[in-house]
Coordinates of C-alpha atoms in Angstrom, one line a residue:
M1 CA -33.4 3.6 -3.9
N2 CA -29.6 3.7 -4.0
I3 CA -27.4 3.1 -7.1
Q4 CA -26.6 -0.5 -6.2
T5 CA -30.2 -1.4 -5.7
Q6 CA -31.3 0.3 -8.8
F7 CA -28.6 -1.5 -10.8
K8 CA -29.8 -4.9 -9.6
A9 CA -33.5 -4.0 -10.0
D10 CA -33.3 -2.7 -13.5
R11 CA -33.6 -5.8 -15.7
R12 CA -32.7 -3.8 -18.8
T13 CA -29.3 -3.0 -17.3
D14 CA -26.7 -5.8 -17.5
R15 CA -23.0 -5.8 -17.0
E16 CA -22.1 -5.1 -20.6
T17 CA -24.5 -2.2 -20.8
H18 CA -23.0 -0.7 -17.6
L19 CA -19.5 -1.1 -18.8
A20 CA -20.4 0.5 -22.2
R21 CA -21.8 3.4 -20.4
A22 CA -18.7 3.7 -18.3
A23 CA -16.5 3.6 -21.3
K24 CA -18.3 6.6 -22.8
V25 CA -17.7 8.9 -19.8
L26 CA -14.7 7.5 -17.9
P27 CA -11.1 7.2 -19.3
G28 CA -10.7 3.6 -20.2
G29 CA -14.0 2.9 -18.4
A30 CA -12.7 3.4 -14.9
S31 CA -11.0 6.0 -12.7
A32 CA -7.9 3.9 -12.1
S33 CA -6.1 1.9 -14.7
G34 CA -5.9 -1.3 -12.6
R35 CA -9.6 -1.5 -12.3
R36 CA -10.1 -1.9 -16.0
V37 CA -8.5 -5.4 -16.0
F38 CA -11.4 -7.1 -14.4
H39 CA -14.2 -6.1 -16.8
D40 CA -16.7 -6.5 -14.0
V41 CA -19.1 -4.5 -11.9
I42 CA -19.1 -4.8 -8.1
V43 CA -22.4 -3.9 -6.5
K44 CA -21.9 -5.0 -2.9
T45 CA -19.1 -5.3 -0.4
Q46 CA -19.3 -6.8 3.1
G47 CA -16.6 -8.3 5.4
A48 CA -14.1 -10.3 3.3
Y49 CA -16.4 -10.5 0.2
L50 CA -17.4 -8.7 -2.9
W51 CA -20.4 -9.5 -5.1
N52 CA -20.7 -8.6 -8.8
S53 CA -23.8 -7.6 -10.6
G54 CA -24.6 -11.2 -11.5
G55 CA -24.6 -12.2 -7.8
K56 CA -21.2 -14.0 -7.8
R57 CA -19.3 -13.8 -4.6
F58 CA -15.5 -13.3 -4.4
I59 CA -13.2 -13.7 -1.4
D60 CA -11.3 -10.5 -1.6
Y61 CA -7.5 -10.5 -1.3
L62 CA -7.1 -7.3 -3.3
L63 CA -8.9 -5.2 -0.6
D64 CA -8.6 -2.0 -2.7
Y65 CA -4.8 -2.4 -2.6
G66 CA -4.6 -2.3 1.1
P67 CA -7.0 0.1 2.9
I68 CA -9.5 -2.5 3.9
V69 CA -7.9 -4.1 7.0
I70 CA -10.9 -4.7 9.3
G71 CA -13.3 -5.7 6.5
H72 CA -15.6 -4.1 3.9
S73 CA -18.4 -1.9 5.2
D74 CA -17.6 -2.7 8.8
P75 CA -20.5 -1.3 10.9
R76 CA -18.2 -0.2 13.8
V77 CA -16.0 1.9 11.6
N78 CA -18.9 3.2 9.5
D79 CA -20.8 4.2 12.7
A80 CA -17.8 6.1 14.1
A81 CA -17.5 8.0 10.8
A82 CA -21.3 8.6 10.6
Q83 CA -21.5 10.0 14.1
T84 CA -18.8 12.5 13.4
A85 CA -20.2 13.4 9.9
A86 CA -23.6 14.0 11.5
T87 CA -22.3 16.6 14.0
C88 CA -19.1 18.1 12.6
D89 CA -17.9 17.7 9.0
L90 CA -15.2 19.6 7.0
N91 CA -14.3 23.0 8.4
W92 CA -11.3 25.2 8.3
V93 CA -10.9 26.1 12.0
G94 CA -8.2 24.6 14.2
A95 CA -7.8 20.9 15.1
H96 CA -10.9 18.7 15.4
P97 CA -11.0 16.6 18.7
A98 CA -10.6 13.4 16.6
E99 CA -7.5 14.9 15.0
V100 CA -5.8 15.4 18.4
E101 CA -6.9 12.0 19.7
L102 CA -5.7 10.2 16.5
A103 CA -2.3 12.1 16.6
E104 CA -1.9 11.0 20.2
A105 CA -2.5 7.4 19.3
I106 CA 0.0 7.5 16.5
V107 CA 2.6 9.2 18.7
R108 CA 2.0 6.4 21.2
L109 CA 2.3 3.6 18.6
V110 CA 4.8 4.6 16.0
P111 CA 8.4 5.0 17.2
S112 CA 9.4 7.9 14.8
A113 CA 6.2 9.9 15.5
E114 CA 6.8 12.9 17.8
K115 CA 4.3 15.0 15.9
V116 CA 1.7 14.1 13.2
A117 CA 0.1 16.0 10.3
F118 CA -3.0 14.6 8.5
V119 CA -3.3 14.7 4.7
T120 CA -5.4 12.9 2.1
S121 CA -3.2 10.3 0.6
G122 CA 0.1 8.5 1.0
S123 CA 1.4 10.5 -2.1
D124 CA 0.6 13.7 -0.2
A125 CA 2.5 12.6 2.8
L126 CA 5.5 11.6 0.8
L127 CA 5.4 14.9 -1.2
H128 CA 5.5 16.9 2.1
A129 CA 8.3 14.6 3.4
V130 CA 10.5 15.3 0.4
H131 CA 9.8 19.1 0.7
V132 CA 10.8 19.0 4.4
A133 CA 14.0 17.0 3.6
R134 CA 15.0 19.4 0.9
Q135 CA 14.3 22.5 2.9
Y136 CA 16.0 21.1 6.0
T137 CA 19.2 19.9 4.3
G138 CA 19.4 22.5 1.5
R139 CA 20.0 19.7 -0.9
R140 CA 17.9 18.5 -3.9
K141 CA 18.6 14.8 -4.7
I142 CA 16.6 11.8 -3.5
L143 CA 17.8 8.2 -3.2
K144 CA 15.1 5.6 -3.7
F145 CA 15.0 1.9 -4.7
H146 CA 14.2 0.2 -7.9
G147 CA 10.7 -1.2 -8.1
S148 CA 9.4 0.6 -5.0
F149 CA 6.4 2.8 -5.6
V150 CA 6.6 5.7 -3.2
G151 CA 4.0 8.1 -4.7
W152 CA 3.0 9.6 -8.0
Q153 CA 4.7 13.0 -7.7
D154 CA 7.3 13.8 -10.2
A155 CA 10.0 13.7 -7.6
L156 CA 9.5 10.0 -6.9
A157 CA 7.7 8.3 -9.9
K158 CA 10.8 6.8 -11.4
G159 CA 11.8 3.1 -11.7
A160 CA 8.7 1.9 -9.7
N161 CA 6.7 -1.2 -10.3
F162 CA 3.4 0.7 -10.4
D163 CA 3.6 2.0 -14.0
V164 CA 1.2 3.6 -16.4
Q165 CA 1.5 0.3 -18.4
P166 CA 0.3 -2.7 -16.4
N167 CA 2.9 -5.5 -16.0
R168 CA 5.6 -3.5 -17.8
V169 CA 8.9 -4.0 -16.0
P170 CA 10.4 -0.5 -15.8
G171 CA 14.1 0.1 -15.7
P172 CA 15.7 2.1 -12.8
Q173 CA 15.8 5.3 -15.0
D174 CA 12.3 5.0 -16.5
A175 CA 9.6 7.5 -15.7
N176 CA 6.4 5.8 -14.5
S177 CA 4.1 8.1 -16.5
G178 CA 4.2 10.4 -19.5
G179 CA 4.3 14.1 -18.7
I180 CA 6.7 13.8 -15.7
S181 CA 9.3 16.6 -15.5
L182 CA 12.6 15.4 -16.9
S183 CA 14.4 17.8 -14.7
A184 CA 12.7 16.3 -11.6
L185 CA 13.8 12.8 -12.7
E186 CA 17.4 14.0 -12.9
E187 CA 17.3 14.6 -9.1
V188 CA 16.2 11.0 -8.3
L189 CA 18.9 8.4 -7.8
V190 CA 17.6 4.8 -8.1
V191 CA 19.5 1.8 -6.8
D192 CA 18.7 -1.9 -6.0
W193 CA 17.0 -2.7 -2.7
N194 CA 19.3 -4.7 -0.3
D195 CA 22.4 -3.5 -2.2
F196 CA 24.7 -2.1 0.4
S197 CA 27.4 -1.4 -2.1
A198 CA 25.1 0.6 -4.5
V199 CA 24.0 2.8 -1.6
R200 CA 27.6 3.5 -0.6
T201 CA 28.5 4.3 -4.2
A202 CA 25.5 6.7 -4.5
F203 CA 26.7 8.6 -1.4
D204 CA 30.4 8.5 -2.5
E205 CA 29.4 10.1 -5.8
A206 CA 26.7 12.5 -4.7
G207 CA 26.5 12.5 -0.9
S208 CA 26.7 16.3 -0.5
E209 CA 23.6 16.6 -2.8
I210 CA 21.4 13.9 -1.3
A211 CA 18.6 15.3 0.8
C212 CA 17.0 12.0 1.8
I213 CA 16.6 8.2 1.4
V214 CA 13.0 7.2 0.7
C215 CA 12.1 3.5 1.1
E216 CA 9.5 0.9 2.0
P217 CA 11.1 -0.7 5.1
Y218 CA 9.4 -3.9 4.0
V219 CA 8.8 -3.9 0.3
L220 CA 5.2 -4.6 -0.8
S221 CA 5.4 -2.8 -4.2
Y222 CA 6.7 -5.9 -6.0
G223 CA 5.6 -8.7 -3.6
C224 CA 6.8 -9.2 -0.1
V225 CA 10.5 -8.6 0.0
T226 CA 12.2 -8.4 3.4
P227 CA 15.2 -6.1 4.1
A228 CA 18.5 -8.0 4.2
P229 CA 19.8 -8.4 7.8
G230 CA 21.2 -5.1 8.9
F231 CA 20.1 -3.2 5.8
L232 CA 17.7 -0.8 7.5
S233 CA 20.3 -0.1 10.2
F234 CA 22.8 0.6 7.5
L235 CA 20.5 3.1 5.9
R236 CA 20.0 4.8 9.2
E237 CA 23.7 4.9 9.8
I238 CA 24.7 6.2 6.4
S239 CA 22.0 8.9 6.4
N240 CA 23.2 10.1 9.8
K241 CA 26.8 10.1 8.6
Q242 CA 26.0 11.9 5.4
G243 CA 23.6 14.5 6.8
A244 CA 20.6 13.1 4.9
L245 CA 17.1 12.3 6.2
L246 CA 15.7 8.8 6.3
I247 CA 12.1 8.6 5.2
F248 CA 10.0 5.4 5.6
D249 CA 7.1 4.8 3.3
E250 CA 4.8 2.9 5.7
V251 CA 1.6 3.7 3.8
K252 CA 1.0 0.0 3.1
T253 CA 2.9 -1.5 6.0
G254 CA 1.6 0.7 8.8
F255 CA -1.4 -0.6 10.7
R256 CA -1.2 -3.8 8.6
L257 CA 2.1 -5.6 9.4
H258 CA 2.4 -4.0 12.8
L259 CA 0.6 -1.2 14.7
G260 CA 3.8 0.7 14.9
G261 CA 4.8 0.0 11.3
F262 CA 7.7 -2.2 10.2
Q263 CA 10.0 0.2 12.0
S264 CA 8.7 -1.4 15.2
V265 CA 9.6 -4.9 13.9
E266 CA 13.1 -3.9 12.8
G267 CA 13.9 -1.5 15.6
V268 CA 15.1 1.2 13.2
T269 CA 13.6 4.7 13.6
P270 CA 13.4 7.0 10.5
D271 CA 13.3 10.8 10.7
L272 CA 9.9 10.9 8.9
T273 CA 7.2 8.3 8.2
A274 CA 4.3 8.3 5.7
L275 CA 1.2 6.5 6.8
G276 CA -2.1 5.8 5.2
K277 CA -4.2 3.0 3.6
S278 CA -5.1 0.6 6.5
M279 CA -5.2 3.4 9.0
A280 CA -8.9 4.1 8.4
N281 CA -10.2 0.9 6.8
G282 CA -11.0 2.6 3.5
Y283 CA -11.8 6.1 4.6
T284 CA -9.7 8.7 2.8
T285 CA -6.9 9.9 5.1
A286 CA -3.2 9.6 5.5
A287 CA -0.5 11.1 7.7
L288 CA 3.1 12.3 7.9
A289 CA 4.8 11.7 11.2
G290 CA 8.2 12.4 12.5
R291 CA 10.7 14.4 14.5
S292 CA 9.3 17.5 16.2
D293 CA 11.8 19.9 14.7
L294 CA 11.1 18.6 11.2
M295 CA 7.3 18.5 11.6
E296 CA 7.3 22.1 12.9
M297 CA 8.7 23.2 9.5
L298 CA 5.3 22.3 8.0
G299 CA 3.1 25.4 7.5
V300 CA 6.1 27.7 8.3
E301 CA 8.9 26.9 5.9
V302 CA 7.1 24.2 3.9
S303 CA 3.5 24.3 2.7
L304 CA 0.9 22.2 4.5
D305 CA -2.5 22.9 3.0
G306 CA -5.2 20.8 1.5
T307 CA -9.0 21.2 1.5
H308 CA -9.6 17.6 2.6
Y309 CA -6.7 17.3 5.0
A310 CA -7.7 16.1 8.5
N311 CA -11.1 15.1 7.3
P312 CA -13.0 14.7 10.7
Y313 CA -15.1 11.6 9.8
A314 CA -12.2 9.8 8.2
L315 CA -10.1 10.5 11.4
S316 CA -13.0 9.0 13.5
A317 CA -12.9 6.0 11.3
A318 CA -9.2 5.7 11.8
L319 CA -9.6 5.9 15.6
E320 CA -12.1 3.0 15.5
T321 CA -9.9 1.0 13.2
I322 CA -6.9 1.3 15.5
R323 CA -9.1 0.5 18.5
I324 CA -10.1 -2.8 16.9
L325 CA -6.6 -3.6 15.8
E326 CA -5.2 -2.9 19.3
N327 CA -7.9 -5.2 20.9
G328 CA -6.6 -8.4 19.4
G329 CA -7.1 -7.6 15.8
M330 CA -3.4 -7.3 14.8
Q331 CA -2.6 -10.7 16.4
R332 CA -5.4 -12.4 14.6
L333 CA -4.3 -10.9 11.2
A334 CA -0.9 -12.3 11.8
M335 CA -2.3 -15.7 12.7
I336 CA -4.7 -16.0 9.8
G337 CA -2.0 -14.7 7.4
E338 CA 0.4 -17.4 8.5
R339 CA -2.3 -20.1 8.0
L340 CA -2.8 -18.9 4.5
R341 CA 0.9 -18.7 3.6
N342 CA 1.6 -22.1 5.0
G343 CA -1.3 -23.6 3.1
L344 CA -0.3 -22.0 -0.2
T345 CA 3.3 -23.2 0.3
R346 CA 2.1 -26.8 0.7
A347 CA -0.2 -26.5 -2.3
A348 CA 2.5 -25.1 -4.5
R349 CA 5.0 -27.8 -3.3
D350 CA 2.5 -30.6 -3.8
S351 CA 1.7 -29.5 -7.4
G352 CA 5.3 -29.4 -8.4
V353 CA 5.2 -25.8 -9.7
Q354 CA 8.2 -23.5 -9.3
A355 CA 6.7 -20.9 -6.9
V356 CA 7.7 -19.4 -3.5
V357 CA 5.2 -17.9 -1.1
T358 CA 6.5 -14.9 0.9
G359 CA 4.9 -12.5 3.3
F360 CA 4.6 -11.0 6.7
G361 CA 1.5 -10.5 9.0
S362 CA -1.5 -10.3 6.8
A363 CA 0.4 -9.7 3.5
F364 CA 1.4 -12.5 1.1
M365 CA 2.7 -13.1 -2.4
V366 CA 3.0 -16.1 -4.7
N367 CA 6.4 -15.5 -6.4
W368 CA 6.7 -17.5 -9.6
L369 CA 10.3 -18.1 -9.1
G370 CA 12.7 -20.8 -7.8
K371 CA 13.5 -18.8 -4.7
A372 CA 12.4 -15.7 -2.8
P373 CA 13.4 -12.4 -4.5
V374 CA 15.9 -10.0 -2.9
T375 CA 15.6 -7.2 -5.4
F376 CA 13.1 -6.0 -8.0
R377 CA 15.4 -7.5 -10.7
D378 CA 14.8 -10.9 -9.0
A379 CA 11.0 -10.3 -8.8
A380 CA 10.9 -9.3 -12.4
R381 CA 12.2 -12.7 -13.5
A382 CA 8.9 -14.3 -12.5
D383 CA 7.0 -16.5 -14.9
F384 CA 4.5 -13.9 -16.0
A385 CA 2.4 -16.3 -18.1
R386 CA 1.9 -18.9 -15.3
A387 CA 1.3 -16.1 -12.8
E388 CA -1.5 -14.6 -14.9
A389 CA -3.0 -18.0 -15.7
F390 CA -3.0 -18.7 -11.9
R391 CA -4.7 -15.4 -11.2
T392 CA -7.4 -15.8 -13.8
T393 CA -8.1 -19.4 -12.7
L394 CA -8.6 -18.1 -9.1
L395 CA -10.8 -15.3 -10.3
R396 CA -13.0 -17.8 -12.2
D397 CA -13.4 -19.8 -9.0
G398 CA -14.3 -16.8 -6.8
I399 CA -10.9 -15.7 -5.4
L400 CA -9.9 -12.1 -6.2
M401 CA -6.2 -11.3 -6.3
P402 CA -4.4 -8.2 -7.4
P403 CA -4.4 -7.7 -11.2
F404 CA -0.7 -7.4 -11.6
V405 CA 1.8 -10.2 -11.6
I406 CA 4.4 -8.9 -9.1
T407 CA 2.6 -7.2 -6.3
D408 CA 1.4 -8.2 -2.8
A409 CA -2.0 -9.5 -1.8
R410 CA -3.5 -9.3 1.7
L411 CA -6.3 -10.4 3.9
C412 CA -8.5 -8.6 6.4
L413 CA -9.8 -9.2 9.9
A414 CA -13.1 -10.4 8.5
T415 CA -11.4 -13.2 6.6
T416 CA -12.3 -16.5 8.3
E417 CA -10.4 -19.7 8.7
D418 CA -13.0 -21.3 6.4
D419 CA -12.2 -18.6 3.8
V420 CA -8.5 -19.4 4.1
D421 CA -9.1 -23.1 3.8
E422 CA -11.4 -22.6 0.8
T423 CA -8.7 -20.4 -0.8
I424 CA -6.0 -23.0 -0.3
A425 CA -8.1 -25.7 -1.8
I426 CA -9.0 -23.6 -4.9
A427 CA -5.3 -22.5 -5.2
A428 CA -4.2 -26.1 -5.1
G429 CA -6.3 -26.8 -8.2
A430 CA -5.1 -23.7 -9.8
F431 CA -1.4 -24.6 -9.2
R432 CA -2.0 -28.0 -10.8
S433 CA -3.7 -26.5 -13.8
V434 CA -0.7 -24.3 -14.6
A435 CA 2.0 -26.8 -13.6

C-alpha cells in the first residue's frame, strides 16, 4: 500500500490531522513557502488535474511552477525514466548514453547551445554561468533586472519578485532572503526591465567591472512581460561592446514557450543559457548550455560537480518530453494557450473589471491593471485585493492558480479544450464577483 492509498484508506486520518502532523516536522508545514498558502493535501495527480484528500478535483494551472509541460504522471515520460532506472541509475563514471543524446538534442534545438552540461536545478545552472562569466572576464559585477527571479544564490537573489515574504514587493536593492551575504549584494546592479537608458547608465558607471548581464528574455517572474522592441538586441550589442557576457535564464521559457527557448523567437543569441523545469516534465534536471570556449572552462577553471548532476533517469524523461513536444506538442500548447487567453480577455472585458490578460505560448497572466506592464514597477501596481479574491474564488470552484498575485500561470499538453472552456466560464463568474 503506497502513502496516497493509505492516506485515503485510513478513516482516522483527515486533512487537518495530516496538516497538524506536517506542522510538527516540516518548517511552516511544507518544504516550500508557497505550498503553505493552500492549506490542503494533494493525494493524486494525473494529466491536467490534481485531487485533494477529500476527492475534489482541480484543473491545474500552477503545474508545480512550470515543470509539468506534458501532464502530470504522464505514462510515456514515466516509462522512459523507469526503464533507465531499472538498468542504470546514478553512477560516477563518464557520460551516460541519455546524457549524450539529450545534449545532442539541445545543441540541435537551442541556438546558443554548442555544448551542454547537466545539473540539478535552474539555480545550479545560473550559479555556474555566473562563475564562468567572472572567470572569463576577470570582473565581479552582475547586471540583472528588477523583479526577475534568476536563482537563489547570493549573487543573484536581489530585487526579485520571488521573496521570502509572499506578495511583498521588494525594492531593487532588497535581498530576497535573510542571511544573504551583504558583500555579494554589493556586486549586483539592478535596473528596470525594458529601460535602455538605465542599462547604458550602468555600463557608463561600471562597465569595466560588469562580468555579465543576466535576464529572462521573456519575463515570467512577475507575469508575462515581453521585451520591448529591440531590447534583447540592445543587450546583445552592449554586452559585446563592453566585453561582458550575456546570459539568458530560460529555465521557465525553454521547452515551454518554444523548443529553442525565447531566443529562437527573438533571434538573439546569448553566450550562455540556463534551462530546466519543463525540460523533463517534472523530473529533476536542468542544464547550462552555451559557447564551446566558455563551456570548456567547466571542470577546468570553474567547478562543475554535483552528486545528482546528469541523473540518468531524469535525462531519459527529458528525451521523451522533448520527443512529444517536437511531434506536435509545442504547436498544440500554443493553440490551447491562445484559446484560454482570448477567452479570459473576453470574460474580463464583459465583466467590466480593470484587468489585462498577457502571455505567450502556454503561459498566461491576468494583470489587475489598466494596461499591460512593461516593468516590475508597473506590475507591482496591481490591485492585490481583487487579484487575491479572484484567485481564491477560482480555487473554491476547482481552478488552481499560482498563490502569488504577480506571477505567471501556465497550462500543459494534457489540458483539453473542455478544460479551457470550463476555466473561462468559471473565471467569468469570478470576474463578476470581484468587479
